[in-house]
Short mmCIF file of N, CA and C in Angstrom, two decimals:
data_model
loop_
_atom_site.label_atom_id
_atom_site.label_comp_id
_atom_site.label_asym_id
_atom_site.label_seq_id
_atom_site.Cartn_x
_atom_site.Cartn_y
_atom_site.Cartn_z
N PRO W 1 38.47 -61.06 84.13
CA PRO W 1 38.27 -61.37 82.25
C PRO W 1 38.77 -60.82 81.58
N GLY W 2 39.06 -61.52 80.99
CA GLY W 2 40.93 -61.13 80.16
C GLY W 2 40.54 -60.04 78.48
N ALA W 3 41.59 -59.86 77.73
CA ALA W 3 42.04 -58.35 77.41
C ALA W 3 40.50 -58.72 75.81
N THR W 4 40.21 -59.78 75.57
CA THR W 4 39.37 -60.30 74.40
C THR W 4 37.88 -60.87 74.63
N GLU W 5 38.14 -61.12 76.04
CA GLU W 5 35.99 -61.19 76.88
C GLU W 5 35.59 -59.11 77.12
N THR W 6 36.94 -58.36 77.38
CA THR W 6 36.67 -56.94 77.47
C THR W 6 36.34 -56.57 76.08
N VAL W 7 37.19 -56.65 74.78
CA VAL W 7 36.36 -56.44 73.82
C VAL W 7 35.25 -56.76 73.90
N CYS W 8 34.58 -58.05 73.38
CA CYS W 8 33.35 -58.07 73.61
C CYS W 8 32.59 -57.82 73.42
N VAL W 9 32.70 -57.13 74.20
CA VAL W 9 31.67 -56.31 75.77
C VAL W 9 31.53 -55.08 75.23
N CYS W 10 32.70 -55.07 74.92
CA CYS W 10 32.61 -53.48 74.09
C CYS W 10 31.88 -52.85 73.17
N LEU W 11 32.50 -54.51 72.71
CA LEU W 11 31.49 -53.92 71.15
C LEU W 11 30.45 -54.26 70.69
N LEU W 12 30.03 -55.24 71.60
CA LEU W 12 28.40 -55.71 71.99
C LEU W 12 27.55 -54.12 72.49
N LEU W 13 28.39 -53.57 73.71
CA LEU W 13 27.81 -52.34 74.17
C LEU W 13 27.63 -51.29 73.09
N LEU W 14 28.53 -50.56 72.13
CA LEU W 14 29.22 -50.16 70.94
C LEU W 14 27.40 -50.16 70.07
N VAL W 15 27.49 -51.78 69.84
CA VAL W 15 26.61 -51.73 68.86
C VAL W 15 24.92 -52.34 69.45
N LEU W 16 24.43 -51.86 70.66
CA LEU W 16 23.65 -52.23 71.15
C LEU W 16 23.00 -50.53 71.18
N ILE W 17 24.23 -50.00 71.98
CA ILE W 17 23.43 -48.47 72.09
C ILE W 17 23.47 -47.59 70.91
N SER W 18 24.32 -47.65 69.09
CA SER W 18 23.95 -48.19 67.83
C SER W 18 22.86 -47.79 67.95
N SER W 19 22.68 -49.33 68.43
CA SER W 19 20.83 -49.81 67.98
C SER W 19 19.95 -49.31 68.07
N MET W 20 20.15 -48.74 68.89
CA MET W 20 18.23 -47.81 70.08
C MET W 20 18.92 -46.06 69.57
N LEU W 21 19.77 -46.04 70.09
CA LEU W 21 19.53 -44.77 68.87
C LEU W 21 18.90 -44.70 67.48
N LEU W 22 19.81 -44.86 66.32
CA LEU W 22 19.60 -45.92 65.10
C LEU W 22 17.33 -46.00 65.23
N LEU W 23 16.94 -46.58 66.18
CA LEU W 23 15.62 -46.66 66.06
C LEU W 23 15.31 -45.60 66.70
N ALA W 24 15.40 -44.72 68.02
CA ALA W 24 15.22 -43.69 68.09
C ALA W 24 14.66 -42.90 67.54
N GLY W 25 15.58 -42.43 66.11
CA GLY W 25 15.78 -41.67 65.47
C GLY W 25 14.51 -42.10 64.33
N ALA W 26 14.44 -43.50 63.55
CA ALA W 26 13.52 -43.96 63.38
C ALA W 26 12.24 -43.38 62.64
N PRO W 27 11.42 -42.51 63.53
CA PRO W 27 10.23 -42.48 63.17
C PRO W 27 10.66 -40.94 62.30
N HIS W 28 11.63 -39.99 62.63
CA HIS W 28 12.28 -39.44 61.85
C HIS W 28 12.58 -39.02 60.64
N PHE W 29 13.38 -40.47 60.47
CA PHE W 29 14.15 -40.94 59.25
C PHE W 29 12.48 -41.15 58.22
N LEU W 30 11.29 -42.38 58.27
CA LEU W 30 10.90 -42.77 57.99
C LEU W 30 9.39 -41.52 58.24
N ALA W 31 10.30 -41.08 58.04
CA ALA W 31 8.83 -39.74 57.96
C ALA W 31 8.45 -38.84 56.95
N TYR W 32 9.69 -38.77 56.00
CA TYR W 32 9.50 -38.17 54.91
C TYR W 32 9.03 -38.62 53.49
N SER W 33 9.05 -39.65 53.99
CA SER W 33 8.18 -40.91 52.99
C SER W 33 6.51 -41.04 53.11
N TYR W 34 6.68 -41.03 54.58
CA TYR W 34 4.24 -40.67 54.42
C TYR W 34 4.39 -38.81 55.12
N TYR W 35 5.14 -37.91 54.54
CA TYR W 35 4.39 -37.33 54.84
C TYR W 35 4.79 -36.69 53.14
N GLN W 36 4.98 -37.11 52.49
CA GLN W 36 4.79 -37.13 51.36
C GLN W 36 3.39 -37.57 50.47
N ASN W 37 2.89 -37.88 50.60
CA ASN W 37 0.94 -38.33 50.91
C ASN W 37 1.14 -37.26 51.01
N ASP W 38 0.72 -36.65 52.06
CA ASP W 38 0.61 -35.02 52.57
C ASP W 38 0.19 -33.87 51.54
N ILE W 39 0.74 -33.89 50.52
CA ILE W 39 0.58 -33.22 49.76
C ILE W 39 0.58 -32.99 48.28
N PRO W 40 -0.35 -32.67 47.48
CA PRO W 40 0.23 -33.36 45.73
C PRO W 40 1.69 -33.22 45.45
N ASN W 41 1.83 -34.72 44.78
CA ASN W 41 3.29 -35.47 44.48
C ASN W 41 4.19 -34.59 45.67
N GLY W 42 3.93 -35.32 46.31
CA GLY W 42 5.27 -35.08 47.10
C GLY W 42 6.29 -36.31 47.36
N HIS W 43 6.09 -37.23 46.65
CA HIS W 43 6.96 -38.30 46.36
C HIS W 43 8.26 -37.50 44.94
N ILE W 44 7.40 -36.69 44.23
CA ILE W 44 8.24 -36.85 43.52
C ILE W 44 9.36 -35.38 43.64
N ASN W 45 9.33 -35.15 44.07
CA ASN W 45 10.73 -34.42 45.07
C ASN W 45 11.39 -34.54 46.21
N GLY W 46 9.90 -36.22 46.54
CA GLY W 46 10.82 -36.42 47.65
C GLY W 46 11.22 -35.41 49.45
N LYS W 47 12.11 -35.86 50.53
CA LYS W 47 12.33 -35.10 50.69
C LYS W 47 12.96 -33.29 50.94
N ASP W 48 13.15 -33.19 49.35
CA ASP W 48 13.22 -31.76 49.33
C ASP W 48 12.37 -31.49 49.47
N THR W 49 11.52 -31.53 49.12
CA THR W 49 10.15 -30.18 49.05
C THR W 49 9.57 -29.54 50.62
N GLY W 50 10.44 -30.09 51.14
CA GLY W 50 10.25 -29.38 52.34
C GLY W 50 11.98 -29.45 53.72
N HIS W 51 12.52 -29.94 52.91
CA HIS W 51 14.03 -29.83 53.88
C HIS W 51 15.22 -29.19 52.35
N CYS W 52 14.91 -28.93 51.21
CA CYS W 52 15.36 -27.94 49.94
C CYS W 52 16.98 -27.47 50.77
N CYS W 53 16.38 -26.66 51.59
CA CYS W 53 17.81 -25.49 52.01
C CYS W 53 17.58 -25.11 52.83
N GLY W 54 17.87 -26.15 53.63
CA GLY W 54 17.56 -26.59 55.70
C GLY W 54 15.93 -26.67 55.64
N SER W 55 15.41 -25.56 56.70
CA SER W 55 13.99 -26.15 57.78
C SER W 55 13.56 -24.87 56.74
N THR W 56 12.70 -25.27 55.31
CA THR W 56 12.12 -23.92 54.96
C THR W 56 11.16 -24.12 55.31
N SER W 57 10.62 -22.72 55.08
CA SER W 57 8.50 -22.54 55.59
C SER W 57 7.87 -22.86 54.84
N PHE W 58 7.77 -23.52 54.02
CA PHE W 58 7.10 -24.10 53.40
C PHE W 58 6.82 -24.97 54.73
N ARG W 59 8.28 -25.53 54.71
CA ARG W 59 7.68 -27.63 56.15
C ARG W 59 6.80 -27.09 57.48
N TRP W 60 7.32 -25.52 57.89
CA TRP W 60 6.90 -25.26 59.06
C TRP W 60 4.78 -25.10 58.85
N ALA W 61 4.87 -23.94 57.30
CA ALA W 61 3.12 -23.75 57.37
C ALA W 61 2.61 -25.61 56.62
N LEU W 62 3.04 -26.40 56.74
CA LEU W 62 2.02 -27.12 56.52
C LEU W 62 2.45 -28.10 58.08
N TYR W 63 3.64 -28.02 58.38
CA TYR W 63 3.80 -28.71 59.93
C TYR W 63 2.53 -27.27 61.08
N ASN W 64 1.54 -26.27 61.07
CA ASN W 64 1.09 -25.08 61.14
C ASN W 64 -0.37 -25.81 60.75
N THR W 65 -0.79 -26.61 59.34
CA THR W 65 -1.71 -27.67 59.18
C THR W 65 -2.22 -28.51 59.80
N ASP W 66 -0.94 -29.39 60.44
CA ASP W 66 -1.22 -30.82 61.02
C ASP W 66 -0.90 -31.61 60.17
N ARG W 67 -0.27 -31.19 58.75
CA ARG W 67 0.27 -31.36 57.91
C ARG W 67 -0.47 -32.38 56.99
N GLN W 68 -2.08 -31.22 57.32
CA GLN W 68 -3.19 -31.12 56.12
C GLN W 68 -3.12 -29.95 54.99
N TRP W 69 -3.48 -30.72 53.86
CA TRP W 69 -3.66 -29.92 52.57
C TRP W 69 -5.23 -29.02 52.81
N THR W 70 -4.26 -27.80 52.77
CA THR W 70 -6.14 -27.19 53.28
C THR W 70 -5.68 -25.81 51.33
N LYS W 71 -6.83 -25.23 51.35
CA LYS W 71 -7.37 -24.28 49.72
C LYS W 71 -6.46 -23.33 51.03
N GLU W 72 -6.04 -22.71 51.91
CA GLU W 72 -5.00 -21.43 52.57
C GLU W 72 -4.16 -21.53 52.28
N LEU W 73 -3.19 -23.32 52.79
CA LEU W 73 -1.93 -23.82 52.31
C LEU W 73 -1.62 -23.81 51.01
N CYS W 74 -2.51 -23.94 50.56
CA CYS W 74 -2.38 -23.91 48.28
C CYS W 74 -2.69 -22.79 48.08
N GLU W 75 -3.06 -21.79 49.22
CA GLU W 75 -2.41 -20.69 47.65
C GLU W 75 -2.14 -20.06 48.26
N ALA W 76 -1.32 -19.94 49.43
CA ALA W 76 -0.37 -19.25 49.91
C ALA W 76 1.15 -19.30 49.19
N ASP W 77 2.30 -18.83 49.29
CA ASP W 77 3.29 -18.23 48.25
C ASP W 77 4.62 -18.63 49.68
N ALA W 78 4.57 -19.08 50.23
CA ALA W 78 5.44 -19.74 51.24
C ALA W 78 6.98 -19.61 50.98
N ASP W 79 7.45 -19.63 49.91
CA ASP W 79 8.63 -18.93 49.91
C ASP W 79 8.39 -17.78 49.19
N GLY W 80 7.92 -17.17 49.01
CA GLY W 80 7.52 -15.73 48.25
C GLY W 80 8.49 -16.06 46.86
N ASP W 81 8.51 -16.33 46.51
CA ASP W 81 8.52 -16.34 44.41
C ASP W 81 7.75 -15.90 43.90
N GLY W 82 6.33 -15.49 44.39
CA GLY W 82 5.56 -14.58 43.05
C GLY W 82 4.81 -16.76 42.83
N GLN W 83 4.35 -17.16 44.08
CA GLN W 83 4.18 -18.75 43.38
C GLN W 83 3.26 -19.53 43.40
N SER W 84 2.46 -19.39 44.05
CA SER W 84 1.49 -20.39 45.16
C SER W 84 2.19 -22.15 45.20
N ASN W 85 1.68 -22.12 46.17
CA ASN W 85 2.75 -23.48 46.66
C ASN W 85 1.20 -24.36 45.86
N GLY W 86 0.29 -25.06 45.86
CA GLY W 86 -0.76 -25.69 44.44
C GLY W 86 0.00 -25.12 43.93
N LEU W 87 0.35 -24.18 42.87
CA LEU W 87 1.05 -24.21 41.12
C LEU W 87 2.34 -25.11 40.91
N GLU W 88 3.29 -24.85 43.09
CA GLU W 88 4.36 -25.11 42.86
C GLU W 88 3.81 -27.14 43.00
N LEU W 89 3.07 -27.19 42.98
CA LEU W 89 2.96 -28.92 43.53
C LEU W 89 1.82 -29.24 42.99
N GLY W 90 1.89 -28.87 41.34
CA GLY W 90 1.16 -29.79 40.34
C GLY W 90 -0.56 -29.45 40.77
N ASP W 91 -1.28 -28.10 41.75
CA ASP W 91 -2.66 -28.05 42.00
C ASP W 91 -3.22 -26.92 41.62
N PRO W 92 -2.79 -25.95 41.28
CA PRO W 92 -3.18 -24.33 41.00
C PRO W 92 -4.30 -25.09 41.54
N CYS W 93 -5.24 -25.69 41.48
CA CYS W 93 -7.07 -24.77 41.74
C CYS W 93 -7.01 -25.59 43.40
N CYS W 94 -6.28 -26.42 43.78
CA CYS W 94 -6.43 -26.66 45.17
C CYS W 94 -7.69 -27.24 45.21
N ARG W 95 -7.22 -28.39 44.79
CA ARG W 95 -8.44 -29.30 44.20
C ARG W 95 -7.67 -30.33 44.87
N TRP W 96 -6.44 -30.38 45.12
CA TRP W 96 -5.77 -32.09 45.28
C TRP W 96 -6.74 -32.90 46.31
N THR W 97 -6.93 -34.16 46.89
CA THR W 97 -7.21 -34.32 48.20
C THR W 97 -6.63 -35.81 48.17
N ARG W 98 -6.13 -35.72 48.90
CA ARG W 98 -5.43 -37.35 49.58
C ARG W 98 -5.69 -38.51 49.05
N GLY W 99 -4.60 -38.48 48.22
CA GLY W 99 -5.06 -39.99 47.92
C GLY W 99 -5.72 -39.95 45.98
N THR W 100 -5.25 -39.24 45.50
CA THR W 100 -5.73 -38.19 44.07
C THR W 100 -4.93 -38.19 43.30
N THR W 101 -4.74 -37.87 42.33
CA THR W 101 -4.04 -38.19 41.11
C THR W 101 -4.13 -36.12 40.97
N PRO W 102 -3.35 -35.09 41.09
CA PRO W 102 -2.98 -33.57 40.81
C PRO W 102 -3.15 -33.08 40.18
N GLN W 103 -3.80 -31.96 39.67
CA GLN W 103 -3.78 -31.62 38.28
C GLN W 103 -2.61 -31.81 37.40
N PHE W 104 -1.62 -31.76 37.76
CA PHE W 104 -0.41 -31.81 37.22
C PHE W 104 0.53 -32.65 37.52
N ASP W 105 1.38 -34.29 36.92
CA ASP W 105 2.22 -34.34 37.74
C ASP W 105 3.98 -34.61 37.19
N PHE W 106 3.68 -33.41 36.28
CA PHE W 106 5.12 -31.89 35.70
C PHE W 106 5.20 -31.16 36.40
N ASP W 107 6.69 -30.56 35.47
CA ASP W 107 7.30 -29.79 35.88
C ASP W 107 7.16 -28.72 37.27
N ILE W 108 6.65 -30.16 38.47
CA ILE W 108 7.10 -29.84 40.09
C ILE W 108 8.67 -29.19 40.32
N SER W 109 7.83 -27.33 41.12
CA SER W 109 9.32 -26.90 42.09
C SER W 109 8.79 -27.03 43.62
N LEU W 110 10.16 -26.70 44.15
CA LEU W 110 9.79 -26.95 45.18
C LEU W 110 9.17 -25.14 46.31
N PRO W 111 8.40 -25.83 47.13
CA PRO W 111 7.55 -24.43 47.38
C PRO W 111 8.46 -23.77 48.64
N GLY W 112 9.50 -24.24 48.81
CA GLY W 112 10.60 -23.83 50.05
C GLY W 112 11.20 -23.13 49.81
N SER W 113 11.45 -23.16 48.34
CA SER W 113 12.60 -22.19 47.56
C SER W 113 12.34 -21.25 46.64
N ALA W 114 12.41 -19.83 46.75
CA ALA W 114 13.12 -19.71 45.56
C ALA W 114 13.42 -19.27 44.61
N GLY W 115 14.56 -20.36 44.91
CA GLY W 115 14.55 -20.55 43.51
C GLY W 115 14.51 -21.82 42.33
N SER W 116 13.35 -22.33 42.55
CA SER W 116 12.95 -23.00 42.63
C SER W 116 11.75 -22.70 42.15
N MET W 117 11.43 -23.01 41.40
CA MET W 117 9.94 -22.83 39.90
C MET W 117 9.41 -23.16 38.83
N THR W 118 7.67 -23.69 39.54
CA THR W 118 7.82 -24.39 37.72
C THR W 118 7.43 -23.37 36.57
N GLY W 119 7.53 -23.79 36.01
CA GLY W 119 7.38 -23.11 34.45
C GLY W 119 6.07 -22.68 33.45
N ARG W 120 5.32 -23.37 34.92
CA ARG W 120 3.95 -23.84 33.79
C ARG W 120 3.26 -21.63 34.65
N THR W 121 2.14 -21.35 33.76
CA THR W 121 1.41 -20.52 34.78
C THR W 121 0.10 -20.76 35.35
N MET W 122 -0.76 -20.02 35.90
CA MET W 122 -1.63 -19.90 36.67
C MET W 122 -2.58 -20.39 35.50
N PRO W 123 -3.85 -21.13 35.51
CA PRO W 123 -5.05 -22.08 34.64
C PRO W 123 -5.85 -21.00 35.41
N SER W 124 -6.75 -20.67 34.88
CA SER W 124 -8.41 -20.46 35.08
C SER W 124 -9.15 -21.50 36.13
N CYS W 125 -8.99 -21.01 37.35
CA CYS W 125 -10.06 -22.09 38.00
C CYS W 125 -10.82 -22.09 38.55
N ASN W 126 -11.65 -21.06 37.78
CA ASN W 126 -13.57 -20.43 37.62
C ASN W 126 -13.72 -22.36 37.35
N PRO W 127 -14.75 -22.74 37.88
CA PRO W 127 -15.72 -23.86 37.91
C PRO W 127 -16.06 -23.42 36.29
N SER W 128 -16.43 -24.32 35.49
CA SER W 128 -16.87 -24.72 34.57
C SER W 128 -18.75 -24.35 34.56
N PRO W 129 -19.08 -23.27 33.68
CA PRO W 129 -19.80 -22.75 34.35
C PRO W 129 -21.64 -24.25 33.35
N PRO W 130 -22.51 -24.59 34.44
CA PRO W 130 -23.31 -25.48 33.86
C PRO W 130 -23.90 -25.26 32.65
N PRO W 131 -23.82 -26.23 31.74
CA PRO W 131 -24.42 -26.23 30.78
C PRO W 131 -26.11 -25.78 30.16
N SER W 132 -26.35 -24.41 29.75
CA SER W 132 -27.88 -23.92 29.23
C SER W 132 -29.13 -24.83 29.20
N PRO W 133 -29.72 -25.02 29.86
CA PRO W 133 -30.88 -26.01 29.35
C PRO W 133 -31.05 -25.69 27.56
N ALA W 134 -31.88 -26.59 27.27
CA ALA W 134 -32.40 -26.30 26.09
C ALA W 134 -33.49 -24.68 25.73
N PRO W 135 -33.25 -24.82 24.82
CA PRO W 135 -34.47 -24.21 23.98
C PRO W 135 -35.10 -24.96 24.36
N LEU W 136 -37.30 -23.90 25.17
CA LEU W 136 -38.28 -24.62 24.94
C LEU W 136 -38.87 -24.01 23.94
N PRO W 137 -39.73 -25.18 23.86
CA PRO W 137 -39.94 -24.97 21.83
C PRO W 137 -41.80 -23.88 21.74
N PRO W 138 -41.54 -23.46 21.26
CA PRO W 138 -42.07 -22.08 21.12
C PRO W 138 -44.33 -22.55 21.87
N PRO W 139 -44.69 -21.67 22.28
CA PRO W 139 -46.28 -22.05 22.77
C PRO W 139 -47.00 -22.06 21.55
N PRO W 140 -48.10 -22.62 21.66
CA PRO W 140 -48.86 -22.72 20.29
C PRO W 140 -48.97 -21.95 19.87
N PRO W 141 -49.58 -21.86 18.60
CA PRO W 141 -50.41 -20.36 18.32
C PRO W 141 -52.08 -21.01 18.71
N PRO W 142 -52.13 -18.88 18.04
CA PRO W 142 -53.41 -19.04 19.45
C PRO W 142 -55.15 -20.58 18.39
N PRO W 143 -55.87 -19.98 18.92
CA PRO W 143 -56.70 -21.01 18.50
C PRO W 143 -57.47 -19.75 17.29
N PRO W 144 -58.34 -20.82 16.86
CA PRO W 144 -58.43 -18.87 14.89
C PRO W 144 -59.70 -18.73 15.83
N PRO W 145 -60.12 -17.69 15.31
CA PRO W 145 -61.66 -16.66 16.21
C PRO W 145 -63.24 -17.61 15.87
#
């Protein structure tokens, strides 16, 4: 074969190998946007939520729950900054479920970075007491003697 054919074959092989490597890593790259749906407000900070400063403790905590937003993960403080993961992600009362809107969708911080904190304080998460029943009417007066 001539020099032109050799160059073409080499370029073709280079493109083929590059494409295979890219496709092999595709699930890893696509996973960021997929995992964002597994936590409240995951789309706000995007992949930085678990990868802001390398491999964060929050990333591994989420991984250890099979990417499930649990009450334990929500109440934990993965980065040790004094704020729960839920407070930092807008679900301070740990009530969020996938596909719903969290309690807050602003001032969202990174639960894997101690240098990133929300300005919100922890709200009261006690359930509202049930309404008091209406008072009963007074008993009828006794019959006359």
